[in-house]
Coordinates of C-alpha atoms and ligand atoms in Angstrom, one line a residue:
M290 CA 42.6 40.9 4.5
G291 CA 46.1 42.3 4.6
L292 CA 47.3 39.1 4.1
L293 CA 48.2 38.7 0.4
F294 CA 51.5 40.1 -0.8
Y295 CA 51.8 42.3 -3.7
Y296 CA 55.2 42.6 -5.3
G297 CA 54.7 45.9 -6.8
D298 CA 56.5 47.4 -3.7
M299 CA 59.9 47.3 -3.0
T300 CA 60.8 43.7 -1.8
H301 CA 63.7 43.4 0.8
Q302 CA 66.0 42.4 -1.7
E303 CA 65.6 45.9 -3.6
I304 CA 65.9 47.6 -0.4
R305 CA 69.1 46.0 0.2
E306 CA 70.5 46.6 -3.1
K307 CA 69.5 50.3 -3.1
F308 CA 71.0 50.9 0.2
L309 CA 74.3 49.5 -0.4
N310 CA 74.7 50.9 -3.7
F311 CA 73.9 54.4 -2.7
F312 CA 77.0 54.4 -0.2
K313 CA 79.0 52.3 -2.5
E314 CA 78.7 55.2 -5.2
R315 CA 79.9 57.7 -2.2
G316 CA 83.2 55.8 -1.4
H317 CA 82.1 53.5 1.2
A318 CA 83.2 49.7 1.3
V319 CA 80.5 47.2 1.6
V320 CA 81.1 45.0 4.5
P321 CA 79.2 41.4 5.3
S322 CA 77.2 41.3 8.5
S323 CA 79.2 40.0 11.4
S324 CA 78.2 37.2 13.3
L325 CA 75.3 37.3 15.9
L326 CA 77.9 36.5 18.5
P327 CA 80.1 39.5 19.0
D328 CA 83.9 39.4 19.5
D329 CA 83.2 42.0 22.4
P330 CA 82.9 39.9 25.5
S331 CA 80.8 42.5 27.4
V332 CA 77.7 41.7 25.2
L333 CA 75.7 38.5 24.6
F334 CA 74.6 39.3 21.0
T335 CA 75.3 41.7 18.3
T336 CA 72.7 44.4 18.8
A337 CA 73.8 47.0 16.3
G338 CA 75.8 47.4 13.3
M339 CA 78.6 49.3 14.7
Q340 CA 79.7 46.6 17.1
Q341 CA 81.9 45.0 14.6
F342 CA 83.6 48.3 14.1
K343 CA 84.2 49.4 17.6
K344 CA 88.0 49.0 17.4
Y345 CA 88.0 51.4 14.0
Y346 CA 86.7 54.0 16.4
T347 CA 89.0 53.7 18.8
G348 CA 92.0 53.7 16.7
E349 CA 92.9 50.0 17.5
A350 CA 92.5 48.8 13.9
D351 CA 93.1 50.6 10.8
P352 CA 90.0 50.7 8.4
I353 CA 92.2 51.7 5.3
K354 CA 94.3 48.4 5.7
D355 CA 91.1 46.4 6.4
F356 CA 88.7 48.0 4.0
G357 CA 90.6 50.1 1.6
S358 CA 88.1 53.1 3.1
K359 CA 87.6 55.0 6.1
N360 CA 83.8 54.5 5.4
T361 CA 81.7 51.3 5.2
A362 CA 78.2 50.2 4.9
S363 CA 76.6 47.1 5.9
I364 CA 73.4 45.3 6.7
Q365 CA 73.8 43.5 10.0
K366 CA 71.9 40.7 11.5
S367 CA 71.0 41.7 15.0
V368 CA 69.2 40.3 18.2
R369 CA 67.7 42.2 21.0
T370 CA 65.8 40.7 23.8
V371 CA 64.8 43.3 26.1
D372 CA 61.5 44.1 24.6
I373 CA 60.8 40.1 24.3
E374 CA 57.6 40.5 26.0
E375 CA 56.1 42.9 23.7
V376 CA 56.7 40.6 20.7
G377 CA 53.4 40.0 19.0
D378 CA 52.3 43.9 18.7
N379 CA 52.9 45.6 15.5
T380 CA 56.6 46.8 15.8
H381 CA 58.5 44.3 18.2
A382 CA 60.9 41.5 17.2
T383 CA 63.9 39.8 18.6
F384 CA 65.6 39.4 15.5
F385 CA 66.0 42.1 12.9
E386 CA 68.5 43.6 10.4
M387 CA 70.0 47.0 10.5
L388 CA 71.2 48.8 7.3
G389 CA 74.0 51.2 8.4
N390 CA 77.0 53.4 7.1
F391 CA 79.6 53.9 9.3
S392 CA 82.8 56.3 9.2
F393 CA 85.9 56.4 11.2
G394 CA 87.9 59.4 10.9
G395 CA 86.3 60.1 7.2
Y396 CA 83.2 62.4 7.2
W397 CA 81.4 64.1 9.8
K398 CA 77.9 65.7 10.6
K399 CA 77.4 67.5 7.6
E400 CA 77.7 64.4 5.1
A401 CA 76.3 61.7 7.3
I402 CA 73.0 63.9 7.6
Q403 CA 73.1 64.9 3.7
Y404 CA 73.3 61.1 3.1
G405 CA 70.2 60.2 5.4
Y406 CA 68.3 63.0 4.0
D407 CA 69.0 62.2 0.5
F408 CA 68.8 58.6 0.6
M409 CA 65.1 58.9 2.1
I410 CA 63.9 61.6 0.0
K411 CA 65.7 61.5 -3.4
D412 CA 66.6 57.6 -3.5
L413 CA 63.3 56.3 -1.8
G414 CA 61.1 59.1 -2.7
I415 CA 59.6 60.1 0.8
S416 CA 57.9 63.3 0.9
P417 CA 59.6 65.6 3.0
E418 CA 56.4 66.6 4.7
R419 CA 56.3 63.3 6.1
V420 CA 59.9 63.7 8.0
V421 CA 60.3 64.9 11.5
V422 CA 64.0 64.8 12.9
S423 CA 65.3 64.7 16.7
I424 CA 68.4 66.4 18.1
F425 CA 70.3 66.0 21.3
K426 CA 69.5 68.8 23.5
G427 CA 72.3 68.5 25.7
D428 CA 73.4 67.0 29.2
H429 CA 74.4 69.3 32.2
E430 CA 75.2 66.4 34.5
N431 CA 77.7 65.3 32.0
N432 CA 78.7 68.3 30.6
I433 CA 77.7 67.5 27.1
P434 CA 76.4 70.5 25.0
E435 CA 73.4 70.9 22.7
D436 CA 74.1 69.3 19.3
R437 CA 73.6 72.9 17.6
E438 CA 75.8 71.7 14.3
S439 CA 73.2 68.9 13.7
L440 CA 70.4 71.7 14.0
E441 CA 72.1 74.2 11.5
I442 CA 72.6 71.3 8.9
W443 CA 68.8 70.3 9.4
K444 CA 67.9 73.8 9.0
S445 CA 70.0 74.4 5.8
F446 CA 68.0 71.4 4.2
G447 CA 64.9 73.2 4.7
V448 CA 63.4 71.2 7.8
P449 CA 60.9 73.8 9.5
D450 CA 61.5 74.6 13.1
D451 CA 58.3 72.6 13.9
K452 CA 59.7 69.5 12.4
I453 CA 62.7 69.4 14.8
I454 CA 62.1 68.1 18.2
F455 CA 65.1 67.9 20.9
G456 CA 65.9 65.0 23.0
D457 CA 67.5 64.2 26.2
K458 CA 70.1 61.6 27.0
E459 CA 67.6 58.8 27.1
D460 CA 66.3 59.5 23.7
N461 CA 69.1 61.1 21.6
F462 CA 72.5 59.5 22.8
W463 CA 74.1 56.2 21.7
G464 CA 76.0 53.8 23.5
P465 CA 78.3 52.1 24.7
T466 CA 77.4 48.8 23.8
G467 CA 78.5 46.7 26.7
S468 CA 80.5 48.2 29.6
K469 CA 82.5 50.8 27.6
G470 CA 83.1 51.8 24.0
P471 CA 82.4 54.8 21.6
C472 CA 79.3 56.7 22.1
G473 CA 77.6 60.2 21.4
P474 CA 74.7 62.3 20.5
T475 CA 72.3 61.3 18.0
T476 CA 70.2 62.9 15.5
E477 CA 67.2 60.6 14.2
I478 CA 64.8 60.5 11.5
Y479 CA 61.2 60.0 11.6
I480 CA 58.8 59.2 8.9
D481 CA 55.1 59.6 10.0
G482 CA 55.8 59.4 13.4
V483 CA 58.1 56.1 13.6
E484 CA 61.7 56.3 14.0
I485 CA 63.3 55.2 11.1
W486 CA 67.2 56.0 10.9
N487 CA 69.2 56.9 13.8
I488 CA 72.7 58.9 13.2
V489 CA 74.9 58.6 15.9
F490 CA 77.8 60.8 16.1
N491 CA 80.7 59.0 18.2
E492 CA 82.6 62.0 19.7
F493 CA 83.3 60.2 23.1
F494 CA 84.8 56.9 24.5
C495 CA 82.5 56.0 27.7
D496 CA 84.7 54.0 30.3
E497 CA 83.5 51.7 33.0
H498 CA 82.9 54.4 35.3
K499 CA 80.8 56.3 32.8
K500 CA 83.3 58.9 32.2
Y501 CA 83.2 60.6 28.7
L502 CA 86.5 61.0 27.2
P503 CA 86.7 62.9 24.0
L504 CA 87.6 60.2 21.1
E505 CA 90.5 61.2 18.9
I506 CA 89.0 59.7 15.8
K507 CA 85.3 61.2 15.3
G508 CA 82.9 58.6 13.9
I509 CA 79.9 58.1 12.3
D510 CA 77.4 55.1 13.2
T511 CA 74.2 54.9 11.6
G512 CA 71.4 52.4 11.8
M513 CA 68.1 51.8 10.0
G514 CA 65.8 49.0 10.9
L515 CA 65.3 46.9 7.8
E516 CA 61.7 45.3 8.9
R517 CA 60.5 48.9 9.8
L518 CA 61.7 50.5 6.5
A519 CA 60.1 47.5 4.6
V520 CA 56.6 48.0 6.5
M521 CA 56.8 51.7 5.2
L522 CA 57.8 51.0 1.6
Q523 CA 55.6 47.9 1.3
G524 CA 52.5 50.0 2.5
K525 CA 52.1 47.5 5.5
N526 CA 50.7 47.9 9.0
N527 CA 53.0 45.9 11.1
V528 CA 56.4 44.0 10.6
Y529 CA 54.9 40.8 10.3
E530 CA 53.3 41.5 7.0
T531 CA 56.2 42.4 5.1
D532 CA 58.1 40.0 3.0
L533 CA 60.5 39.4 5.5
S534 CA 58.1 37.7 7.7
L535 CA 54.8 36.9 5.9
P536 CA 56.0 33.7 4.2
V537 CA 56.2 32.4 7.7
I538 CA 53.2 33.8 9.0
T539 CA 51.4 32.0 6.0
E540 CA 53.3 28.7 6.5
I541 CA 52.1 28.8 10.1
R542 CA 48.3 29.6 9.0
G543 CA 48.4 27.1 6.2
K544 CA 46.2 27.3 3.2
E545 CA 43.4 29.1 5.5
L546 CA 44.6 32.5 4.8
Y547 CA 42.3 34.1 7.2
D548 CA 43.8 36.5 9.8
H549 CA 42.2 35.3 13.4
E550 CA 42.6 38.1 16.0
N551 CA 42.8 35.1 18.3
N552 CA 45.9 33.7 17.0
R553 CA 47.7 36.9 16.1
K554 CA 50.2 37.2 19.1
A555 CA 50.7 33.2 19.0
E556 CA 51.9 33.3 15.1
R557 CA 53.8 36.4 15.5
I558 CA 55.8 35.0 18.4
I559 CA 56.0 31.9 16.5
A560 CA 57.4 33.6 13.6
D561 CA 59.8 35.9 15.3
H562 CA 61.2 33.6 17.8
M563 CA 62.0 30.8 15.2
K564 CA 63.7 33.5 12.9
A565 CA 65.9 34.5 16.0
A566 CA 66.7 31.0 16.9
I567 CA 67.4 29.8 13.6
F568 CA 70.1 32.5 13.0
M569 CA 71.5 32.2 16.2
I570 CA 71.8 28.2 15.8
S571 CA 73.2 29.0 12.1
D572 CA 75.9 31.1 14.3
G573 CA 77.0 28.5 16.5
V574 CA 74.6 28.9 19.5
L575 CA 73.3 25.7 21.5
P576 CA 70.4 25.9 23.9
S577 CA 72.0 25.4 27.4
N578 CA 71.4 27.2 30.7
S579 CA 73.9 29.6 30.4
E580 CA 73.8 33.2 28.7
Q581 CA 73.4 33.0 24.9
G582 CA 72.3 29.4 25.0
Y583 CA 69.7 30.1 27.6
V584 CA 68.4 32.8 25.5
L585 CA 68.1 30.5 22.6
R586 CA 66.5 28.1 24.7
R587 CA 64.1 30.7 26.0
L588 CA 63.1 31.6 22.6
L589 CA 62.6 28.2 21.2
R590 CA 60.8 27.0 24.3
R591 CA 58.6 30.0 24.0
A592 CA 57.8 29.3 20.2
I593 CA 57.3 25.8 21.1
R594 CA 54.7 26.6 23.4
Y595 CA 52.9 28.8 21.0
V596 CA 53.3 26.0 18.5
K597 CA 51.3 23.8 21.0
S598 CA 48.8 26.6 21.7
L599 CA 47.7 26.8 18.0
D600 CA 47.8 22.8 18.0
L601 CA 50.1 23.0 14.7
P602 CA 51.7 19.6 13.7
D603 CA 55.0 18.9 14.6
D604 CA 56.4 19.4 11.1
I605 CA 56.0 23.0 11.4
Y606 CA 59.5 23.8 12.6
K607 CA 60.9 21.8 9.5
R608 CA 58.7 23.9 7.5
I609 CA 59.2 27.4 9.0
L610 CA 63.0 26.7 8.7
H611 CA 62.6 25.8 5.1
V612 CA 60.7 29.0 4.3
V613 CA 63.3 31.2 6.3
S614 CA 66.4 29.7 4.8
H615 CA 65.0 29.0 1.4
D616 CA 62.6 31.6 0.4
I617 CA 63.1 34.4 2.5
Y618 CA 66.8 34.5 3.0
V619 CA 68.3 32.3 0.3
G620 CA 70.4 34.9 -1.5
V621 CA 71.3 36.8 1.5
Y622 CA 72.5 34.1 4.0
P623 CA 73.2 31.0 2.0
E624 CA 74.9 29.4 5.1
L625 CA 71.2 28.9 6.3
S626 CA 70.3 26.5 3.6
K627 CA 73.7 24.8 4.0
K628 CA 73.4 24.1 7.6
Q629 CA 69.6 23.4 7.3
D630 CA 70.1 19.7 8.6
E631 CA 72.1 20.9 11.6
I632 CA 69.9 23.5 12.6
L633 CA 66.8 21.1 12.5
E634 CA 68.6 18.8 14.8
V635 CA 69.2 21.4 17.3
I636 CA 65.7 22.4 17.1
E637 CA 64.1 18.9 17.5
N638 CA 66.4 17.9 20.1
E639 CA 65.4 21.1 22.2
R640 CA 61.7 20.4 21.5
Y641 CA 62.3 16.9 23.0
K642 CA 63.9 17.9 26.1
F643 CA 61.3 20.9 26.6
S644 CA 58.3 18.5 26.0
K645 CA 59.4 16.4 29.1
A646 CA 60.2 19.2 31.3
L647 CA 57.1 20.9 30.3
S648 CA 54.7 17.9 31.5
N649 CA 56.5 17.7 34.7
G650 CA 56.5 21.7 35.0
I651 CA 52.8 21.8 34.0
K652 CA 51.6 19.3 36.1
E653 CA 53.7 21.5 39.0
F654 CA 51.9 24.4 37.8
E655 CA 48.7 23.0 37.9
R656 CA 49.3 21.7 41.7
I657 CA 50.5 24.9 42.8
S658 CA 47.9 27.0 41.2
S659 CA 44.7 24.8 42.1
G660 CA 42.3 26.1 44.9
T661 CA 44.0 29.6 44.7
N662 CA 43.9 32.9 43.4
V663 CA 47.4 34.0 44.1
I664 CA 50.8 31.7 43.3
S665 CA 53.2 32.5 45.8
G666 CA 56.6 34.0 44.7
K667 CA 58.4 31.1 46.4
D668 CA 56.4 28.8 43.9
V669 CA 57.3 30.8 41.0
F670 CA 60.9 30.7 42.0
D671 CA 60.9 27.2 42.4
L672 CA 59.4 26.3 39.0
Y673 CA 62.1 28.1 37.5
T674 CA 64.9 26.6 39.5
T675 CA 63.6 23.1 39.3
F676 CA 61.8 22.8 36.0
G677 CA 63.7 25.6 34.0
F678 CA 60.3 27.3 33.7
P679 CA 61.0 31.1 32.7
V680 CA 59.2 33.3 34.8
E681 CA 57.3 34.9 31.9
L682 CA 56.0 31.4 31.0
T683 CA 54.6 30.9 34.4
K684 CA 53.1 34.4 34.2
E685 CA 51.4 33.5 30.9
L686 CA 50.2 30.5 32.1
A687 CA 48.8 32.2 35.3
E688 CA 47.1 34.7 33.0
E689 CA 45.4 32.1 30.8
K690 CA 44.2 30.3 34.1
G691 CA 43.0 33.8 35.7
V692 CA 45.2 33.5 38.6
E693 CA 47.7 36.2 40.0
L694 CA 51.3 35.8 40.8
D695 CA 52.5 37.4 44.0
T696 CA 54.9 39.2 42.2
K697 CA 56.1 41.2 45.6
S698 CA 56.8 38.1 47.2
F699 CA 58.8 36.7 44.2
E700 CA 61.0 39.5 44.1
A701 CA 61.6 39.0 48.0
E702 CA 62.7 35.7 46.9
M703 CA 64.9 36.8 44.4
E704 CA 66.5 39.4 46.8
K705 CA 66.8 36.3 49.3
H706 CA 68.7 34.4 47.0
K707 CA 70.8 37.4 46.0
E708 CA 71.8 37.8 49.8
L709 CA 72.6 34.0 49.8
S710 CA 74.9 34.1 46.6
K711 CA 76.6 37.3 48.5
A712 CA 77.0 35.2 51.7
G713 CA 78.5 32.6 49.5
Q714 CA 81.2 34.6 48.4
E715 CA 82.5 35.6 51.8
K716 CA 83.6 33.7 54.6
K717 CA 81.8 34.5 57.8
F718 CA 83.5 34.3 61.3
G719 CA 82.2 34.2 64.5
G720 CA 78.6 34.3 65.6
H721 CA 77.5 31.0 66.1
G722 CA 80.6 29.3 66.8
L723 CA 81.4 28.2 63.0
I724 CA 84.5 29.6 61.2
L725 CA 82.9 29.1 58.2
D726 CA 79.1 29.5 57.3
T727 CA 78.5 30.5 53.5
G728 CA 74.8 29.1 53.6
E729 CA 76.2 26.3 51.7
L730 CA 79.3 25.2 53.5
K731 CA 79.5 25.4 57.4
A732 CA 82.7 24.5 59.6
G733 CA 83.3 24.5 63.2
N734 CA 87.2 24.5 63.2
E735 CA 90.3 24.3 61.2
E736 CA 90.0 20.6 60.5
E737 CA 86.5 20.9 59.4
L738 CA 87.2 23.7 56.9
K739 CA 89.8 21.3 55.4
K740 CA 87.2 18.7 55.0
V741 CA 84.4 20.6 53.6
T742 CA 86.9 22.4 51.4
R743 CA 87.5 18.9 50.1
L744 CA 83.8 18.0 49.9
H745 CA 83.1 21.2 48.3
T746 CA 85.5 20.5 45.5
A747 CA 84.1 17.1 45.3
T748 CA 80.6 18.8 44.7
H749 CA 81.7 20.5 41.6
L750 CA 83.2 17.2 40.4
L751 CA 79.9 15.4 41.0
H752 CA 77.7 18.4 39.3
A753 CA 80.0 18.0 36.2
A754 CA 79.9 14.3 36.2
L755 CA 76.2 14.3 36.7
R756 CA 75.7 16.6 33.6
K757 CA 78.1 14.5 31.5
V758 CA 76.0 11.3 32.0
L759 CA 72.5 12.3 32.5
G760 CA 72.7 15.4 30.0
E761 CA 73.2 19.2 30.1
E762 CA 69.8 19.9 31.5
V763 CA 70.7 18.7 34.8
H764 CA 71.6 21.7 37.1
Q765 CA 71.8 22.4 40.8
A766 CA 68.7 22.7 42.8
G767 CA 70.4 23.0 46.0
S768 CA 73.7 22.1 47.8
D769 CA 74.6 21.6 51.8
I770 CA 78.1 20.7 53.1
T771 CA 79.1 19.7 56.6
A772 CA 82.3 18.0 57.7
E773 CA 80.6 14.8 57.3
R774 CA 79.0 14.5 53.9
L775 CA 78.1 16.7 50.9
R776 CA 74.3 16.8 50.0
F777 CA 73.4 17.6 46.2
D778 CA 70.0 18.4 44.9
F779 CA 69.6 18.4 40.9
N780 CA 66.8 18.7 38.7
F781 CA 66.0 15.2 37.1
N782 CA 62.8 13.1 37.0
R783 CA 63.7 9.6 37.8
K784 CA 65.7 7.4 39.8
L785 CA 69.3 6.8 38.6
T786 CA 70.3 3.6 37.8
D787 CA 72.8 1.8 39.4
E788 CA 75.0 1.9 36.3
E789 CA 74.7 5.6 36.1
K790 CA 75.5 6.2 39.7
K791 CA 78.7 4.0 39.4
E792 CA 79.7 5.9 36.1
I793 CA 79.2 9.3 37.8
E794 CA 81.3 8.3 40.5
N795 CA 83.9 6.9 38.4
L796 CA 84.2 10.1 36.2
A797 CA 84.6 12.1 39.5
N798 CA 87.1 9.9 40.6
K799 CA 88.9 9.9 37.6
A800 CA 89.2 13.7 37.8
V801 CA 90.4 13.1 41.5
D802 CA 93.2 10.5 40.1
D803 CA 94.0 12.8 37.0
D804 CA 95.0 15.3 40.0
L805 CA 93.6 18.2 38.2
L806 CA 94.6 21.6 38.8
V807 CA 91.9 23.9 40.6
T808 CA 92.2 27.6 39.4
M809 CA 90.2 30.6 40.6
R810 CA 89.7 33.6 38.5
E811 CA 87.9 36.9 38.9
M812 CA 86.4 38.3 35.9
P813 CA 83.6 40.2 34.6
Y814 CA 80.2 38.3 34.8
E815 CA 79.6 38.4 31.1
E816 CA 83.2 36.8 30.5
A817 CA 82.5 34.0 32.9
V818 CA 79.2 33.2 31.0
K819 CA 80.8 33.1 27.8
L820 CA 83.4 30.8 29.1
G821 CA 80.5 28.4 29.8
A822 CA 80.7 28.8 33.8
L823 CA 77.4 27.1 35.3
S824 CA 75.4 29.7 37.0
F825 CA 71.9 30.4 37.9
F826 CA 70.6 34.0 38.0
K827 CA 72.2 36.6 36.1
E828 CA 70.6 39.4 38.4
K829 CA 72.1 37.6 41.3
Y830 CA 75.9 38.3 40.7
P831 CA 78.0 41.3 40.9
S832 CA 79.8 42.6 38.0
T833 CA 82.6 40.8 38.8
V834 CA 82.5 37.2 39.9
K835 CA 84.8 34.3 41.1
V836 CA 85.3 31.5 38.5
Y837 CA 86.4 28.2 39.7
T838 CA 88.0 26.1 36.9
V839 CA 89.0 22.2 37.3
G840 CA 91.3 21.0 34.8
D841 CA 92.4 22.4 31.7
W842 CA 91.7 25.8 31.0
D843 CA 90.2 25.3 27.3
K844 CA 88.8 21.9 28.0
P845 CA 87.8 22.0 31.7
F846 CA 86.3 19.2 33.7
S847 CA 84.2 21.5 35.4
R848 CA 83.6 25.3 35.5
E849 CA 81.2 27.2 38.0
L850 CA 80.8 30.8 39.3
C851 CA 81.6 29.9 43.1
G852 CA 82.7 31.8 46.2
G853 CA 84.9 28.9 47.3
P854 CA 86.7 27.6 49.1
H855 CA 88.4 24.9 47.2
V856 CA 91.3 22.5 47.1
E857 CA 94.1 23.4 44.8
Q858 CA 94.6 20.1 43.2
T859 CA 91.7 17.3 42.8
G860 CA 94.0 14.7 44.3
E861 CA 93.8 16.4 47.8
I862 CA 90.1 15.3 47.7
G863 CA 90.4 11.5 48.2
R864 CA 87.9 8.6 47.1
I865 CA 84.3 10.1 46.8
T866 CA 81.3 7.5 47.4
I867 CA 77.8 8.3 46.6
K868 CA 76.2 7.0 49.8
K869 CA 72.5 7.5 49.0
E870 CA 70.2 8.7 46.0
Q871 CA 66.5 9.7 46.5
S872 CA 63.8 12.1 45.5
V873 CA 63.0 15.3 47.5
G874 CA 60.1 16.6 45.4
T875 CA 58.7 16.4 42.0
G876 CA 61.7 16.3 39.4
I877 CA 64.1 16.9 41.9
R878 CA 66.7 14.2 43.1
R879 CA 69.4 14.4 45.8
I880 CA 72.8 12.6 46.2
R881 CA 74.9 12.3 49.4
A882 CA 78.4 11.6 49.1
I883 CA 81.4 11.4 51.3
V884 CA 85.1 11.9 50.4
E885 CA 87.8 9.6 52.2
Ligands
LIG1046 N1 74.2 52.2 17.0 C1 72.9 52.7 16.5 C2 71.8 52.1 16.8 O1 71.8 50.7 16.8 C3 73.2 53.5 15.1 O2 73.3 52.4 14.4 O3 70.5 52.5 16.8

């Protein structure tokens, strides 16, 4: 059945211990895993063990001072979502841990390869026949030579020629993580055709312009996926059968210990996504519509959907959380069980929000998918902007229903949006007699320009106030500003009460009375998102974006990605009055407001 777990094999706790001891005995300082939220603003999540050590490779920090050694070893929790659609097969997962040894100007290729080989062959007892290695074959374009040194080292260990393969930059070159950082050629160890260990030789610093500059301190960075290693050492077929995941799968299946092929994908997605979500929440991520929060929201909502598809009881989240924090990782990440109540609250909260959005979204999906074989790109796009339906969710629903998505027109829709956003970032003069036409704002002369500028900042204040009063899930679905009025569409599924309208108006006017400073800063997109700036689509924005902040920098009243223009102080806006509130489609409300 492949289900029962035999503890005759090495447990993940034993693997951890063996690995860290091996490197401790060889002069490495053992460093705990860093948070899933890296210091590095150019990446959303920690995706590799080396990330917390970036500053030691570049010489910005001193490893002797911090660790008492130039060499370290760690087991790093990591998240990668690039392959999220593959989760459910035998090898892909979004959450994983990476065993790694690192050196910052300590040892170099000979020792790094030796350690890798010895740990595999001598400590873990892998037969050398199962081993294949790969080496960087060089890259003419960037003037990086073939890695002959590694080749000679492997040969000296007796690895035969036919077990040495050569890879290009795609396969045998690492980094940088984010926009810049240490990088270099790699050599990889494969066991039975599966990549197990990646050894990176950080010889270069890759800058924003993709220039490879030699690093003064040469560094070693290695990474070995704990889950894959466990599959191999525990004699399993896939990552869901090891002791790092099987307890969750068992909890999902309940007492009925059968492996139903039909349910396999669903239970694996639930197990993986719940694990990732639990670790993210424990590191301080909350579901939201901006980057890390959005990834978390997406993972949770996807898991929730599969829980529904398997018809599992509502207490499944609580039970999975218990298994993850108490059974699997109890000795490794004690914070999980300490924060259990908080984590559960976040999950339950999101579940509640999603169930509301889901029933509206599914109704809308049924509407647009009935009587047709193909759903238009515009409809897919609207489902996303209006109901927070991730495109992949729409895809899955469509697949289940046997209808197609017009992906071409969807892409065209995305392009259009991109053009609009671009246009929104520049003032267009001339043409049709307007001196400003960003798509959102229109003004015919200087006077109108001043008025729409005031209305534009008022729109940001109302947007922030709406979210404060109605909830964070409220986001912009459209905006249109003329010299007379602002018009703002947002997702919300009922009429606002008079009290709510008053409260929103009061909040916005309080910001006016406080005469808050409006500042604009240009910054990398990732940084903007980290600062919590409201935005829609990651793909839409250039790498550098403008961010408008109203009020205190650390605790702003409002912060949005925006092309402007805006007033300098909110006092310039004048009194904001909401004139009308109405529905303009399922789940979308529209307000009109004026400033006086
Ligand atoms: N940074 C490399 C990787 O993640 C080796 O640790 O594969």
